[in-house]
Amino acid sequence: MIYHLLWLVPTIPLAGFLLLVLFGSSLSRRGAAFIGVGSVGVAAILALMLDINYLVAPPPEGIYTQSLWTWIRVENFTPDISFRLDALSVVMIFVVTFVGFFIHLYSAGYMFHDKGYSRFFAYMNLFVGSMLILVLAANLLVLYLGWEGVGLCSYLLIGFWYHDPANGRAAMKAFIITRIGDVGLLIGLLLLFTHFGTLQIQAILTQAPLRWAMGAGIASAAAALLLAGAVGKSAQLPLQTWLPDAMAGPTPVSALIHAATMVTAGVYLIARMHAIFSLAPAVMTLVAIIGAATLLLAACSALVQTDIKRVLAYSTMSQIGYMFLALGVGAWSAAIFHFMTHAFFKSLLFLAAGVVIHNLKEEHNMFKMGGLRKSVPLAYWTFLIGSLSLTAFPLITAGFYSKDLILYAAFTSARGSIWLWLAGWIGAVLTGLYIFRAVFLTFFGVEQRKPEQHAGATMRVPLVVLATFAVIAGFIELPRTLGNHPWFTTFVERLLPGSPIVNSSSSSYVGLQIASVIASLGGILLAYLLFARKRSVVRQVEQTPVGAAVARFWLQDWGFDWLYDHLFVRPYIWLAHLNHGDIFDAIYAGIAWLSLVLNGLFSTLQTGRLRWYAAGVLIGAVIVIAIAVFV
Amino acid sequence: MVNLPVGYGLILAGVLFALGLVGVLARRNVVFILMSIEIMLNAAGVAFIVAGSHWRQPDGQVMFFYILTMAAAEVSVGLALVLQMHSRFKTLDADAASRMRG
């Protein structure tokens, strides 16, 4: 039984991490890359074998659980270190190890001249190991272990170039803001434990509908607390401000952690705990609204960025917004499908942007690029494919099939509404506009800088592979109008309930599909007109006071940083300053001061003169006798 | 044996005690201070004897023996200190040994 090898999938990258940490300094660059890339490669092969085995010979009831040992034993709290393989984790481990391997391979070239080469691979391996623990966990406590592990790696890798204090600040910001959500998640876990007496996922999922009524307050509370964790990790409103700053890390880190895998952990968590969320319709609506609001806000912010990586960061926020929208309307499989296609095309976009950045020696500003179409053709073509997939270019790209599914569910699901659909539709137009703005600014127009170095084979191969998957990954889910082969949905719906479709007919399906095609093509066309043909229009708009103000507002992420700075950071610093002299310490300082004063007073009595002491004894004796006699 | 009123004896003891006390406070010579202390101790002894004869108890005289023994010990230590003081400071002025002030 190959399933017994499941524990090796997260263990191998963790072993790679240990090797690199212990012997990293004595390894050559080649050796560090061999261990770092190789461990993830082996994990990827193993994951692929397990996945194929799962498809060919699925375990009974579609779930294989492997318990390794009991982690803690305190009365009836006995969480196991246990992993489970089911339809959801099959998809997750495939994406994490497969995309992870190619990003590691890319990093071997990208980071080659960096001083912290083996340190980088150690952190990356730890990340992949933690992420695999997170997605394979059969127990919520193990899931939490992976959850915190990826948060730690995110912190370490955002601040990888720690010599610049700004990078350290960005890392701390990411860590602290996600921690706010994590506190909610932890409380949610405790709540679930107090009600179910176990943290085993399967037990909670099966017992929740039996014990809790539909829409019960306790179910809503549990779902809302889990949602807090998901919102923090997945950079959704209102905890989204850390993601753009997280771009301070090296580009492969952004591709792996802040696009393909870790930031989608929130989506995974909600899909994993779907039974709890299904019992809390109010929270489901909240998830959909958060998703819709985030996707619009982030898309607007992406429109005005100058840093190419920040455009992609806002785009990631926006796309995860789509996934939340899908989760919120109950289209679990659509969210997971979009997670998968997004992992391919967004990591592709990051890696292609990384080639441009690498060739221009760490230039991030798109306005200083331009005309790179001919000098870095591979980056151009792959970035173009990624952009087309992101904008859901009809028929040939993976993004089309996944986003189409989400928009369809947003409209037709029992929980959906035309407003949610409209938000997604406008977001789709904006997506085309912002990403093709980046394409035209970077690769078209006048060439401003010549590439100073060229990417090696290790960086080229991942681009080609991911570009291929950004196109073909969509074909595993053919919609009704195009062959009607929903393999992916059928597969995932073994585990997750199907989306509750109500008002669906073939004509509305075709109508919605045409609408999303219009959105996709319209966005691209608009970008072409505004940024390739008539740049003067954009400049004129930017020069009007309103246009300039809106652009500045969007550039600063709708003022969220400013708001949080004034609402939380400054009052906190003010309180800290107020308490600088420590009000509470004043009491203790006062006692010390009083003792000192009394000491001075009494020591003057200590004259050293014998006769004074005798007089003192006399006076004391007189007083004592007087008290004894008269009182 | 003429019975003296107990008050006379106590007054004598009080006067002796006061004399000794004044000597301790007013004198600067350590030897005289020691002698004044002896007077005070004897005043206390007189008071015990008077009280003992008043109540016809032997305890007063027993107490006086204790005081006597204690005074002998005290004087031996005191004189040793006086000798030490004389060899250190070349004087017997009590105020000269005032280095132990706060």
XYZ file of C-alpha atoms in Angstrom:
733
model
C 0.000 0.000 0.000
C 1.608 3.180 -1.188
C -0.654 5.188 1.120
C 1.628 4.287 4.007
C 4.198 6.645 2.525
C 1.939 9.630 3.156
C 3.935 10.768 6.198
C 7.035 11.080 4.017
C 5.509 13.876 1.939
C 5.919 16.593 4.591
C 8.869 14.852 6.258
C 11.231 14.979 3.294
C 11.204 18.794 2.923
C 11.539 19.085 6.711
C 14.548 16.763 6.573
C 15.981 18.979 3.839
C 15.455 21.949 6.130
C 17.282 20.213 8.989
C 20.215 19.265 6.763
C 20.507 22.790 5.417
C 20.272 24.368 8.846
C 22.823 22.045 10.436
C 25.350 21.770 7.616
C 24.366 24.708 5.387
C 27.480 26.734 6.111
C 29.809 23.932 5.048
C 27.879 23.091 1.877
C 28.787 24.455 -1.535
C 26.146 26.395 -3.422
C 25.618 23.422 -5.662
C 25.162 21.152 -2.639
C 22.694 23.493 -0.942
C 20.669 23.768 -4.148
C 20.780 20.003 -4.582
C 19.338 19.382 -1.110
C 16.900 22.312 -1.233
C 15.478 21.608 -4.680
C 15.918 17.851 -4.468
C 13.942 17.380 -1.255
C 10.951 19.219 -2.699
C 11.391 17.299 -5.945
C 11.247 13.967 -4.140
C 8.208 15.162 -2.203
C 6.598 16.183 -5.507
C 7.204 12.775 -7.076
C 5.853 11.062 -3.980
C 2.799 13.327 -3.914
C 2.206 12.656 -7.590
C 2.404 8.904 -7.004
C -0.037 9.137 -4.110
C -2.389 11.282 -6.181
C -2.340 8.895 -9.115
C -2.893 6.009 -6.740
C -5.793 7.911 -5.208
C -7.343 8.414 -8.641
C -6.853 4.806 -9.685
C -7.690 3.050 -6.424
C -9.379 5.421 -4.008
C -9.398 4.376 -0.342
C -12.728 3.418 1.258
C -15.057 6.455 1.507
C -12.391 8.491 -0.239
C -10.472 9.244 2.933
C -7.207 7.695 4.008
C -6.096 8.636 7.533
C -2.670 7.883 8.926
C -2.086 8.332 12.656
C 1.570 8.465 13.596
C 1.564 9.008 17.341
C -0.290 10.809 20.094
C 1.115 14.268 20.406
C -0.166 15.257 23.829
C -2.124 13.276 26.391
C -3.929 15.384 28.961
C -7.081 13.730 30.286
C -9.452 13.575 27.324
C -7.364 15.922 25.195
C -5.334 13.496 23.097
C -4.577 14.996 19.692
C -2.794 12.654 17.280
C -0.127 13.585 14.816
C -2.182 12.337 11.921
C -2.474 13.011 8.223
C -5.351 12.460 5.887
C -5.553 12.116 2.161
C -8.853 12.993 0.566
C -10.059 14.757 -2.542
C -9.179 18.165 -1.112
C -5.695 17.319 0.123
C -4.946 15.448 -3.096
C -5.372 18.725 -4.989
C -3.519 20.706 -2.336
C -0.420 18.503 -2.107
C -0.186 18.311 -5.863
C -0.186 22.096 -6.222
C 2.083 22.727 -3.233
C 4.769 20.239 -4.213
C 4.535 20.661 -7.972
C 4.500 24.462 -8.080
C 6.836 24.454 -5.081
C 9.381 22.295 -6.890
C 9.496 24.527 -9.951
C 9.797 27.646 -7.828
C 12.663 26.013 -5.930
C 14.321 25.172 -9.226
C 13.875 28.767 -10.332
C 15.313 30.040 -7.051
C 18.454 27.990 -7.608
C 19.209 30.356 -10.472
C 17.584 33.504 -9.144
C 19.327 33.517 -5.778
C 22.651 32.129 -7.014
C 24.696 35.187 -6.171
C 23.053 35.782 -2.829
C 25.137 35.378 0.318
C 22.376 33.586 2.201
C 21.945 30.872 -0.428
C 21.656 27.860 1.901
C 19.686 29.885 4.474
C 17.202 30.710 1.724
C 16.698 27.072 0.797
C 16.443 26.078 4.448
C 13.555 28.519 4.967
C 11.921 27.496 1.685
C 12.089 23.799 2.612
C 10.686 24.542 6.061
C 7.894 26.407 4.351
C 7.011 23.564 1.999
C 7.126 21.107 4.903
C 4.842 23.288 7.043
C 2.454 23.881 4.164
C 2.196 20.146 3.562
C 1.512 19.561 7.261
C -1.185 22.226 7.038
C -2.964 20.679 4.069
C -2.547 17.053 5.128
C -3.524 17.503 8.778
C -6.304 15.221 9.973
C -6.388 17.060 13.255
C -7.022 20.750 13.739
C -4.110 21.076 16.148
C -1.740 19.651 13.533
C -3.328 22.002 11.033
C -2.603 24.848 13.438
C 1.022 23.694 13.685
C 1.372 23.933 9.920
C -0.572 27.213 9.919
C 1.893 28.825 12.322
C 4.834 27.185 10.561
C 3.986 28.824 7.249
C 3.429 32.130 9.061
C 6.897 31.881 10.562
C 8.465 31.082 7.181
C 6.576 33.961 5.618
C 8.094 36.236 8.274
C 11.592 34.833 7.779
C 11.458 35.082 3.992
C 9.873 38.542 3.721
C 12.684 39.763 5.939
C 15.243 37.635 4.113
C 17.306 40.671 3.184
C 17.257 41.882 6.732
C 20.040 44.415 6.285
C 17.422 46.859 5.068
C 15.268 47.844 8.072
C 12.286 48.404 5.743
C 12.267 44.684 4.903
C 12.314 43.819 8.603
C 9.369 46.160 9.158
C 7.432 44.560 6.306
C 8.108 41.115 7.778
C 6.916 42.191 11.206
C 3.830 43.813 9.728
C 2.925 40.595 7.914
C 3.514 38.525 11.024
C 1.593 40.765 13.404
C -1.415 41.326 11.146
C -1.813 37.638 10.341
C -1.429 36.955 14.052
C -4.528 39.041 14.751
C -6.465 36.576 12.619
C -4.625 33.608 14.128
C -5.855 34.542 17.588
C -9.401 34.224 16.241
C -8.549 30.858 14.725
C -7.076 29.594 17.987
C -10.154 30.673 19.948
C -12.258 28.970 17.281
C -10.326 25.734 17.780
C -10.804 25.934 21.542
C -14.511 26.523 21.006
C -14.771 23.488 18.759
C -12.845 21.408 21.281
C -15.079 22.385 24.182
C -18.142 21.388 22.168
C -16.936 18.239 20.483
C -14.248 17.049 22.867
C -11.948 16.371 19.942
C -10.045 18.257 17.301
C -10.157 15.417 14.761
C -11.475 17.052 11.593
C -13.579 14.134 10.452
C -15.292 13.802 13.830
C -16.128 17.516 13.926
C -17.421 17.524 10.352
C -19.738 14.578 10.952
C -20.930 15.645 14.404
C -21.501 19.341 13.720
C -24.700 18.933 11.653
C -26.055 16.478 14.250
C -25.418 18.643 17.287
C -25.908 22.131 16.000
C -29.043 23.498 14.409
C -28.938 25.392 11.149
C -28.008 29.004 11.874
C -27.343 28.338 15.547
C -25.456 31.094 17.332
C -22.671 28.784 18.413
C -22.117 27.555 14.846
C -21.980 31.144 13.619
C -19.467 32.023 16.342
C -17.237 29.078 15.446
C -17.441 29.872 11.730
C -16.743 33.557 12.336
C -13.666 32.756 14.425
C -12.321 30.404 11.770
C -13.079 33.091 9.208
C -10.945 35.566 11.192
C -7.975 33.257 10.803
C -8.689 32.758 7.115
C -9.046 36.492 6.484
C -5.714 37.233 8.145
C -3.822 34.529 6.296
C -5.425 35.179 2.930
C -5.035 38.961 3.070
C -8.736 39.773 2.752
C -10.549 42.803 4.110
C -9.960 44.078 6.753
C -6.599 42.389 7.393
C -5.236 42.753 3.876
C -2.635 45.488 4.369
C 0.327 43.200 4.924
C 0.389 41.544 1.517
C 1.630 44.437 -0.672
C 4.450 45.127 1.787
C 5.325 41.443 1.808
C 6.736 41.986 -1.677
C 9.926 43.100 0.078
C 10.981 39.448 0.016
C 12.806 37.821 -2.911
C 10.582 37.215 -5.969
C 10.470 33.371 -5.709
C 9.176 33.838 -2.164
C 6.401 36.069 -3.433
C 5.576 33.482 -6.075
C 5.507 30.520 -3.700
C 4.213 31.935 -0.433
C 2.382 35.106 -1.317
C 0.683 33.927 -4.484
C 0.459 30.175 -4.920
C 0.232 28.534 -1.531
C 0.257 30.205 1.886
C -2.164 33.024 1.147
C -4.677 30.504 -0.103
C -4.524 28.623 3.219
C -7.573 30.627 4.293
C -9.517 29.299 1.325
C -8.380 25.798 2.220
C -9.400 26.239 5.851
C -12.925 27.342 4.942
C -13.311 24.525 2.418
C -11.926 22.048 4.955
C -14.381 23.144 7.658
C -17.274 23.460 5.191
C -19.709 21.653 7.496
C -19.331 24.371 10.144
C -19.752 27.140 7.584
C -22.784 25.465 6.013
C -24.484 25.731 9.405
C -23.859 29.479 9.558
C -25.571 31.153 6.592
C -24.873 34.625 7.971
C -21.146 33.944 8.061
C -21.302 32.461 4.566
C -22.849 35.681 3.326
C -20.104 37.575 5.143
C -17.477 35.442 3.372
C -19.022 36.266 0.007
C -19.225 39.980 0.808
C -15.643 40.076 2.064
C -14.561 38.328 -1.122
C -16.516 40.676 -3.387
C -15.311 43.809 -1.567
C -11.693 42.672 -1.515
C -11.637 41.744 -5.158
C -12.912 45.177 -6.162
C -10.739 47.183 -3.787
C -7.597 45.269 -4.649
C -8.267 45.483 -8.386
C -8.589 49.272 -8.138
C -5.384 49.498 -6.148
C -3.579 47.326 -8.688
C -4.504 49.855 -11.385
C -2.248 52.599 -10.073
C 0.830 50.790 -8.769
C 4.240 51.480 -10.233
C 6.027 48.477 -8.741
C 5.369 45.418 -10.902
C 5.408 43.092 -7.898
C 2.861 45.227 -6.067
C 0.535 44.984 -9.066
C 0.792 41.216 -8.759
C 0.312 41.366 -4.980
C -2.941 43.309 -5.333
C -3.930 40.951 -8.102
C -3.399 38.015 -5.736
C -5.604 39.683 -3.126
C -8.219 40.243 -5.784
C -8.113 36.642 -7.038
C -8.341 35.252 -3.506
C -11.341 37.553 -3.202
C -12.857 35.532 -6.053
C -12.173 32.334 -4.150
C -13.852 33.740 -1.049
C -16.774 34.807 -3.178
C -17.073 31.226 -4.444
C -16.827 29.825 -0.906
C -19.416 32.296 0.308
C -21.983 31.187 -2.234
C -21.313 27.537 -1.454
C -19.374 26.738 -4.620
C -16.613 24.894 -2.764
C -15.211 23.089 -5.753
C -15.112 26.269 -7.839
C -13.002 27.938 -5.130
C -10.570 25.016 -5.027
C -10.434 24.927 -8.815
C -9.641 28.609 -8.961
C -7.052 28.084 -6.239
C -5.319 25.545 -8.468
C -5.371 27.520 -11.700
C -4.434 30.658 -9.788
C -1.435 28.878 -8.274
C -0.191 28.130 -11.782
C -0.754 31.435 -13.500
C 0.063 33.712 -10.583
C 3.321 31.970 -9.737
C 4.080 32.093 -13.461
C 3.450 35.848 -13.482
C 5.689 36.331 -10.452
C 8.469 34.218 -11.910
C 8.275 35.986 -15.272
C 8.338 39.336 -13.487
C 11.255 37.947 -11.491
C 13.186 37.312 -14.715
C 12.604 40.917 -15.744
C 13.645 42.151 -12.306
C 16.667 39.862 -12.313
C 17.772 40.927 -15.787
C 17.433 44.592 -14.896
C 19.304 44.141 -11.596
C 16.451 44.518 -9.078
C 14.486 47.166 -10.957
C 10.850 47.036 -9.817
C 9.432 50.201 -11.340
C 7.408 49.482 -14.477
C 7.832 53.053 -15.684
C 11.577 52.470 -15.927
C 11.114 49.309 -18.002
C 9.304 49.399 -21.331
C 10.048 47.723 -24.622
C 11.410 44.534 -23.104
C 9.424 42.431 -25.580
C 12.440 41.766 -27.772
C 15.261 41.680 -25.252
C 13.619 39.203 -22.849
C 11.269 37.280 -25.164
C 10.717 34.272 -22.895
C 9.642 36.452 -19.976
C 7.398 38.370 -22.349
C 5.633 35.338 -23.742
C 5.212 33.611 -20.406
C 4.047 36.807 -18.696
C 1.587 37.247 -21.538
C 0.254 33.712 -21.101
C -0.052 34.268 -17.342
C -1.860 37.563 -17.929
C -4.259 35.992 -20.383
C -4.993 33.237 -17.911
C -5.472 35.795 -15.135
C -7.920 37.793 -17.235
C -9.768 34.561 -18.102
C -9.118 34.859 -21.829
C -11.799 32.681 -23.401
C -11.369 29.029 -24.272
C -7.604 28.630 -24.287
C -6.619 29.622 -20.751
C -7.097 27.877 -17.427
C -8.306 31.038 -15.704
C -11.286 31.182 -18.035
C -12.673 27.872 -16.824
C -12.205 28.545 -13.134
C -13.373 32.145 -13.063
C -16.296 31.311 -15.260
C -17.357 28.686 -12.751
C -17.178 31.217 -9.904
C -19.169 33.885 -11.731
C -21.735 31.297 -12.718
C -22.087 30.135 -9.115
C -22.253 33.715 -7.824
C -25.277 34.290 -10.013
C -27.124 31.015 -9.864
C -26.397 29.688 -6.378
C -29.111 29.823 -3.723
C -26.814 32.048 -1.703
C -25.708 34.101 -4.691
C -27.164 37.332 -5.984
C -26.864 39.595 -8.959
C -24.832 42.019 -6.871
C -22.192 39.468 -6.064
C -22.074 38.502 -9.703
C -21.813 42.155 -10.739
C -18.905 42.717 -8.343
C -17.155 39.714 -9.855
C -17.902 40.936 -13.353
C -16.571 44.446 -12.734
C -13.566 42.842 -11.064
C -12.991 40.820 -14.226
C -12.933 43.992 -16.347
C -10.530 45.644 -13.896
C -8.344 42.530 -13.926
C -7.829 42.802 -17.666
C -7.179 46.511 -17.318
C -4.545 46.347 -14.582
C -2.610 43.328 -15.759
C -2.429 44.487 -19.371
C -1.418 47.923 -18.137
C 1.539 46.092 -16.594
C 2.139 44.171 -19.821
C 2.103 47.287 -21.980
C 4.221 49.327 -19.580
C 6.815 46.593 -19.157
C 7.131 44.982 -22.537
C 5.871 47.539 -25.036
C 6.736 51.155 -25.802
C 10.184 52.690 -25.727
C 12.993 50.631 -24.312
C 14.423 52.525 -21.384
C 16.939 50.093 -19.972
C 18.904 47.279 -21.522
C 18.952 43.971 -19.649
C 22.262 43.654 -17.830
C 22.244 39.903 -17.315
C 20.324 36.924 -18.578
C 18.483 34.156 -16.836
C 19.911 30.640 -16.932
C 18.213 27.365 -17.752
C 17.080 26.747 -14.163
C 14.998 29.897 -14.423
C 13.717 29.243 -17.921
C 12.429 25.689 -17.460
C 9.939 26.547 -14.648
C 8.536 29.380 -16.780
C 7.804 27.055 -19.666
C 6.313 24.335 -17.453
C 4.109 26.716 -15.490
C 3.034 28.476 -18.691
C 1.929 25.123 -20.058
C -0.081 24.418 -16.939
C -1.539 27.932 -16.922
C -3.116 26.962 -20.216
C -3.996 23.297 -19.941
C -5.015 23.080 -16.265
C -8.429 24.403 -17.210
C -9.268 21.528 -19.508
C -10.026 19.191 -16.612
C -13.256 21.086 -16.042
C -15.154 21.604 -19.265
C -18.384 23.550 -18.813
C -21.733 22.509 -20.186
C -21.418 24.548 -23.334
C -17.973 23.174 -24.154
C -18.108 19.420 -23.912
C -19.682 19.133 -20.480
C -16.948 17.203 -18.703
C -16.754 18.555 -15.133
C -14.071 16.082 -14.020
C -12.613 18.352 -11.374
C -15.939 19.236 -9.811
C -17.024 15.605 -9.767
C -13.746 14.688 -8.126
C -13.848 17.352 -5.406
C -17.550 16.854 -4.762
C -16.791 13.415 -3.418
C -15.767 15.331 -0.329
C -17.310 18.777 -0.518
C -21.008 19.330 -1.108
C -22.004 20.645 -4.496
C -23.078 24.246 -4.899
C -26.805 24.791 -4.394
C -27.864 25.897 -7.849
C -31.367 27.324 -8.123
C -32.086 29.525 -11.085
C -30.149 27.786 -13.779
C -31.034 27.209 -17.363
C -28.963 26.678 -20.453
C -29.761 30.089 -21.841
C -28.773 31.885 -18.643
C -25.589 29.811 -18.642
C -24.690 30.915 -22.133
C -25.627 34.494 -21.272
C -23.354 34.513 -18.237
C -20.539 32.992 -20.217
C -20.848 35.635 -22.918
C -20.887 38.314 -20.237
C -17.636 37.045 -18.733
C -16.049 36.845 -22.171
C -17.022 40.460 -22.712
C -15.534 41.404 -19.352
C -12.255 39.669 -20.125
C -11.847 40.994 -23.663
C -13.209 44.401 -22.700
C -10.599 44.791 -19.984
C -7.787 43.875 -22.326
C -9.087 46.179 -25.046
C -9.469 49.042 -22.585
C -5.900 48.530 -21.391
C -4.705 48.524 -24.988
C -6.505 51.767 -25.754
C -5.440 53.522 -22.568
C -1.887 52.325 -22.083
C -0.659 51.313 -25.538
C -2.426 53.805 -27.822
C -3.628 56.892 -25.998
C -1.417 57.323 -22.972
C -2.265 61.045 -23.120
C -5.813 60.310 -21.917
C -4.502 58.626 -18.784
C -2.051 61.445 -18.173
C -4.800 64.035 -18.517
C -6.992 62.180 -16.057
C -4.086 61.904 -13.668
C -3.525 65.631 -13.847
C -7.049 66.605 -12.867
C -7.297 67.145 -9.105
C -9.929 64.446 -8.683
C -8.003 61.951 -10.786
C -4.788 62.633 -8.879
C -6.544 62.297 -5.532
C -8.205 59.013 -6.495
C -4.927 57.652 -7.858
C -3.120 58.573 -4.657
C -5.920 57.070 -2.591
C -5.785 53.789 -4.499
C -2.001 53.762 -4.487
C -2.127 53.846 -0.710
C -4.512 50.913 -0.561
C -7.688 52.933 0.042
C -6.095 54.578 3.049
C -6.231 51.415 5.133
C -2.657 51.812 6.268
C -3.367 55.395 7.227
C -6.550 54.378 9.026
C -4.916 51.590 11.005
C -1.964 53.810 11.718
C -4.236 56.440 13.277
C -6.706 54.030 14.812
C -4.391 51.473 16.399
C -0.692 52.119 15.971
C -0.554 55.743 17.098
C -2.869 55.433 20.112
C -0.814 52.450 21.168
C 2.454 54.324 20.804
C 0.878 57.289 22.614
C -0.138 55.028 25.499
C 3.320 53.538 25.535
C 4.824 57.025 25.704
C 2.390 57.985 28.413
C 3.442 55.017 30.395
C 7.098 55.631 29.612
C 7.780 56.560 33.260
C 5.601 53.639 34.292
C 2.695 54.957 36.321
C 2.417 51.727 38.254
C 6.105 51.718 39.051
C 5.652 55.105 40.751
C 4.104 53.372 43.791
C 7.115 51.152 44.240
C 9.518 53.991 43.513
C 7.644 55.983 46.187
C 8.209 53.263 48.776
C 11.898 53.194 47.939
C 12.098 56.993 48.205
C 10.338 56.996 51.596
C 12.791 54.435 52.946
C 15.684 56.548 51.773
C 14.304 59.673 53.484
C 13.646 57.807 56.735
C 17.097 56.338 56.529
C 18.627 59.817 56.275
C 16.531 61.002 59.183
C 17.456 58.139 61.463
C 21.093 58.110 60.567
C 21.439 61.688 61.853
C 20.371 60.320 65.248
C 23.262 57.915 65.089
C 25.791 60.488 66.339
C 28.354 58.066 67.651
C 28.338 59.871 70.981
C 27.837 57.535 73.892
C 26.154 60.053 76.146
C 23.531 60.853 73.528
C 22.652 57.201 73.431
C 22.397 57.104 77.189
C 20.116 60.123 77.084
C 18.080 58.338 74.411
C 17.757 55.272 76.598
C 16.683 57.504 79.501
C 14.040 59.294 77.475
C 12.772 56.013 76.109
C 12.612 54.474 79.563
C 10.756 57.499 80.934
C 8.238 57.307 78.122
C 7.694 53.563 78.567
C 7.320 53.908 82.340
C 4.994 56.863 81.913
C 2.828 54.790 79.563
C 2.903 51.848 81.970
C 1.971 53.985 84.932
C -0.510 56.474 83.553
C -2.173 54.715 80.693
C 15.481 47.072 115.216
C 13.903 50.308 114.214
C 11.488 49.932 111.373
C 12.283 52.596 108.822
C 9.350 53.487 106.577
C 9.754 51.928 103.136
C 9.488 55.339 101.477
C 12.817 56.500 102.934
C 14.657 53.564 101.458
C 13.090 54.096 98.028
C 13.888 57.805 98.096
C 17.478 56.926 98.898
C 17.513 54.520 95.985
C 15.951 57.152 93.688
C 18.473 59.812 94.711
C 21.360 57.397 94.163
C 19.978 56.420 90.756
C 19.574 60.060 89.727
C 23.122 60.826 90.831
C 24.426 57.931 88.792
C 22.367 58.928 85.767
C 23.582 62.508 85.898
C 27.101 61.147 86.160
C 26.607 58.997 83.030
C 25.143 61.905 81.073
C 27.430 64.658 82.270
C 30.813 62.996 82.674
C 33.060 62.535 79.679
C 35.683 60.371 81.259
C 34.861 56.726 80.580
C 36.091 55.595 84.004
C 33.713 57.986 85.717
C 30.895 56.845 83.461
C 31.567 53.258 84.531
C 31.589 54.365 88.186
C 28.289 56.182 87.670
C 26.817 53.020 86.173
C 27.944 51.152 89.296
C 26.109 53.725 91.414
C 22.963 53.234 89.358
C 23.205 49.473 89.694
C 23.636 49.799 93.458
C 20.644 52.135 93.595
C 18.623 49.431 91.946
C 20.043 46.979 94.450
C 18.990 49.182 97.372
C 15.516 49.337 95.937
C 15.358 45.542 95.771
C 16.588 45.140 99.358
C 14.096 47.705 100.650
C 11.269 46.067 98.778
C 12.364 42.632 100.000
C 12.430 43.705 103.636
C 9.109 45.430 103.209
C 7.367 42.271 102.020
C 9.549 40.054 104.145
C 10.671 38.059 101.188
C 14.211 36.825 100.490
C 13.786 37.510 96.746
C 15.024 41.088 97.074
C 18.361 39.976 98.506
C 18.627 37.192 95.910
C 18.120 39.749 93.177
C 20.860 41.900 94.708
C 23.293 38.998 94.399
C 22.419 38.695 90.759
C 23.020 42.407 90.254
C 26.311 42.167 92.071
C 27.513 39.318 89.874
C 26.340 41.062 86.755
C 28.069 44.297 87.855
C 31.330 42.432 88.421
C 31.147 40.966 84.900
C 30.208 44.331 83.491
C 33.109 46.078 85.168
C 35.607 43.504 83.930
C 34.425 43.943 80.328
C 34.113 47.695 80.789
C 37.647 48.063 82.135
C 39.011 45.959 79.288
C 37.279 48.317 76.870
C 38.683 51.306 78.751
C 42.188 49.900 78.395
C 41.634 49.334 74.663
C 40.279 52.826 74.288
C 43.246 54.311 76.099
C 45.709 52.506 73.893
C 43.909 53.538 70.688
C 42.933 57.119 71.330
C 45.407 58.081 74.088
C 42.492 59.597 75.940
C 39.586 58.493 78.073
C 37.124 61.066 76.656
C 33.974 59.163 75.588
C 33.153 61.786 72.919
C 36.456 61.123 71.167
C 35.233 57.646 70.221
C 32.450 58.899 67.988
C 33.503 57.454 64.654
C 30.498 55.111 64.523
C 27.993 57.723 63.512
C 25.386 57.329 60.796
